[in-house]
Coordinates of N, CA and C in Angstrom, one line a residue:
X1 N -1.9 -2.7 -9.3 CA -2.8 -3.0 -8.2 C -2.1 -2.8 -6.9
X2 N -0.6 -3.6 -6.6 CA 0.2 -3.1 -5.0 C 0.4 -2.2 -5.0
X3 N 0.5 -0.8 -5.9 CA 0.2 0.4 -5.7 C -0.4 1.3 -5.1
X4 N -2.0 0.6 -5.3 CA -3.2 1.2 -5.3 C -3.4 0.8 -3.7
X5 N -2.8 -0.6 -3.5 CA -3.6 -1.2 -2.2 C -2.4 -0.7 -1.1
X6 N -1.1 -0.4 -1.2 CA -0.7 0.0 -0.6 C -0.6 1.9 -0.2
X7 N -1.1 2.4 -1.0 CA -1.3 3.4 -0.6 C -2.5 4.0 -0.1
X8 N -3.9 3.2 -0.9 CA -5.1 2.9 0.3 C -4.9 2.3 1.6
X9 N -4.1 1.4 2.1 CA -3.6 1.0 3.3 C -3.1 2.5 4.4
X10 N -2.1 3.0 3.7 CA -1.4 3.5 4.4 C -2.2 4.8 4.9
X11 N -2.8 5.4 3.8 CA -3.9 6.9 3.9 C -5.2 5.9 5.2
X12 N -5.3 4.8 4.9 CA -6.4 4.7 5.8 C -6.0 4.7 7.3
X13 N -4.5 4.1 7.1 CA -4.1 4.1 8.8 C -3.7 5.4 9.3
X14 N -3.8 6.5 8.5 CA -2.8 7.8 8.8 C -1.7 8.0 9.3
X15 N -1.0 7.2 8.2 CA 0.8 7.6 8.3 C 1.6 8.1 7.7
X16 N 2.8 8.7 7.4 CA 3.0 8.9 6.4 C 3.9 8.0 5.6
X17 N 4.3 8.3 4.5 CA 5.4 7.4 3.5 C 6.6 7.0 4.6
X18 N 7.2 8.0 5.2 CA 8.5 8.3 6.3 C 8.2 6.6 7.3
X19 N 7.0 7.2 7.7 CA 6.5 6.2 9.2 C 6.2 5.2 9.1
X20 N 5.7 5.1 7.6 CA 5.2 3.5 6.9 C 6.4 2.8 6.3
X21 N 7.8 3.1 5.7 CA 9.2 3.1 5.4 C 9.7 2.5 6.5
X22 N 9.9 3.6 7.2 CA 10.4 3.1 8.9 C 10.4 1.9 9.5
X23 N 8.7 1.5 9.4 CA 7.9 0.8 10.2 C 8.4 -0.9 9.5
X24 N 9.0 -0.6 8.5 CA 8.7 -2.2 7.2 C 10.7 -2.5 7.3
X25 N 11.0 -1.4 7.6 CA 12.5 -1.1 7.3 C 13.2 -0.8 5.7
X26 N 12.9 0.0 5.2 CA 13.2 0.7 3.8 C 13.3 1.6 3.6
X27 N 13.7 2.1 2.9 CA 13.7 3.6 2.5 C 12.3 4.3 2.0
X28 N 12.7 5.7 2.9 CA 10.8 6.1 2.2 C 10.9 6.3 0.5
X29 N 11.5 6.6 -0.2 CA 12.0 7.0 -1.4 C 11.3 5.5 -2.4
X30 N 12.0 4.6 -1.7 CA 11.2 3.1 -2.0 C 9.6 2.8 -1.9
X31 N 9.2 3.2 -0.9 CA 8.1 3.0 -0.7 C 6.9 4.2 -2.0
X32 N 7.8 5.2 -2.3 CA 7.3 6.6 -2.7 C 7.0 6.2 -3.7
X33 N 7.9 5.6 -4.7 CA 8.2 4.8 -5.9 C 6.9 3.5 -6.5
X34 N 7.3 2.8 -5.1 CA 5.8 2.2 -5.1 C 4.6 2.5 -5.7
X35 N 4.3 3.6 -4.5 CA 2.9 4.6 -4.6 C 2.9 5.0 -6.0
X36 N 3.8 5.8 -6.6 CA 3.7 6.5 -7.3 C 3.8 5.8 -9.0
X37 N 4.0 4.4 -8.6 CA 4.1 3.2 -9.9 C 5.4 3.4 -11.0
X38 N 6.2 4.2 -9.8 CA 7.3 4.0 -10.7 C 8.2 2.9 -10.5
X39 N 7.9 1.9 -9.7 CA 8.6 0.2 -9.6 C 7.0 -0.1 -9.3
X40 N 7.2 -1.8 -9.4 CA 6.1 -2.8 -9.1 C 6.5 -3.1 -7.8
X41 N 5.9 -3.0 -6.8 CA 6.3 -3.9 -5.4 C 6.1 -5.3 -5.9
X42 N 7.0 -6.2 -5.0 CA 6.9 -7.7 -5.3 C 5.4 -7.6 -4.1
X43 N 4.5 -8.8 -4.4 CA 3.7 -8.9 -3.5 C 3.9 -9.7 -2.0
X44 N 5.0 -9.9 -1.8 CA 5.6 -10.3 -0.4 C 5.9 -9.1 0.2
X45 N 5.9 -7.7 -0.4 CA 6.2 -6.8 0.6 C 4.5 -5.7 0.5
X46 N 4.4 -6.2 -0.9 CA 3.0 -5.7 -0.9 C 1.8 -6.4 0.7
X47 N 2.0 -7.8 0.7 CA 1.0 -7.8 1.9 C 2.0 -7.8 3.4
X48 N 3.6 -7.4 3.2 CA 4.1 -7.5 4.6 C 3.3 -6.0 4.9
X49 N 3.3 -4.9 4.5 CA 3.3 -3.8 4.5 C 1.7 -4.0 5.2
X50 N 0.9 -4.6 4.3 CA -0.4 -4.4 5.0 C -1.0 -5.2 5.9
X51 N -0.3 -6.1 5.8 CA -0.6 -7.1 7.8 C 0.2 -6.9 8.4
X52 N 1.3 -6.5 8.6 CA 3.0 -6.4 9.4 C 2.5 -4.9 10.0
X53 N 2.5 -3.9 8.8 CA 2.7 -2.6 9.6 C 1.4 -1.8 9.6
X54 N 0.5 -1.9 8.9 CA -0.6 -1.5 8.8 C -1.9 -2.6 9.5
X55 N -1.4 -3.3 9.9 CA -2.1 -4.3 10.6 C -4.0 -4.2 10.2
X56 N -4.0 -4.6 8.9 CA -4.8 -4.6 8.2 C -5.3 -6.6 7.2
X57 N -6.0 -7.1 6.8 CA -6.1 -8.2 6.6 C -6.1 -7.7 4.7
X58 N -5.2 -8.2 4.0 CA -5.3 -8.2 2.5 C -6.3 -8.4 1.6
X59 N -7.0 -9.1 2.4 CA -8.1 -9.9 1.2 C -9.6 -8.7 1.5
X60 N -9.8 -8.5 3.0 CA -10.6 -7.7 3.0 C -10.3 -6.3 2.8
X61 N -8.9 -5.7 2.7 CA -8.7 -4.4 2.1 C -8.6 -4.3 0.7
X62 N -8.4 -5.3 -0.1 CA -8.5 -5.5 -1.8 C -10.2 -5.7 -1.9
X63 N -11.4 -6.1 -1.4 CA -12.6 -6.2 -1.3 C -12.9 -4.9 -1.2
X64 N -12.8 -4.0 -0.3 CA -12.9 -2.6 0.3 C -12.3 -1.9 -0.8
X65 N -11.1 -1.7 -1.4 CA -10.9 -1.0 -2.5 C -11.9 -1.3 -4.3
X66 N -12.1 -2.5 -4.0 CA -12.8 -3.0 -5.8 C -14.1 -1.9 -5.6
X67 N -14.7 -2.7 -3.7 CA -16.0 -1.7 -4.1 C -16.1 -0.3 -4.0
X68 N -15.2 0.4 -3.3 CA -15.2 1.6 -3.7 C -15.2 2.1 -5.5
X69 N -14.1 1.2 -6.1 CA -13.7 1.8 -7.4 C -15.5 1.4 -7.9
X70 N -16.2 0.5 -7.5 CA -17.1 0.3 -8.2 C -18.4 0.9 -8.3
X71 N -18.4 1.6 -7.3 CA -19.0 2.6 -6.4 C -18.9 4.3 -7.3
X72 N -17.4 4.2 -7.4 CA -16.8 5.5 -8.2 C -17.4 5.5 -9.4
X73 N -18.0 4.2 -9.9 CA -17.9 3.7 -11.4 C -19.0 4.3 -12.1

């Protein structure tokens, strides 16, 4: 799921991996890994990422993703 929510975050704000990396202080390669579910983000960087740099609220962007999947369903 910090997979999903952080890379719906990041596509919604239009940035890329590089700028969203940057922005948190990590490596994009870290961040890529995330995305791509090849590590689990801890959820302390899961929501720094999306209130810190994406200046986004967690609970209503995890709301926003369910209903879409449910929507898709």
């Amino acid at each position: 799921m910090g997979s999903e929510i952080l890379r719906y975050a990041r596509q919604l704000r239009g940035l890329t991996q590089a700028e969203s990396a940057a922005h948190y202080g990590i490596e994009e390669r870290t961040l890529r890994r995330w995305e791509n579910r090849e590590y689990s983000p801890k959820w302390n960087d899961v929501i720094g990422l999306v209130e810190d740099v994406y200046a986004l609220n967690i609970l209503e962007l995890i709301g926003k993703i369910h209903a879409n999947n449910f929507d898709n369903n």
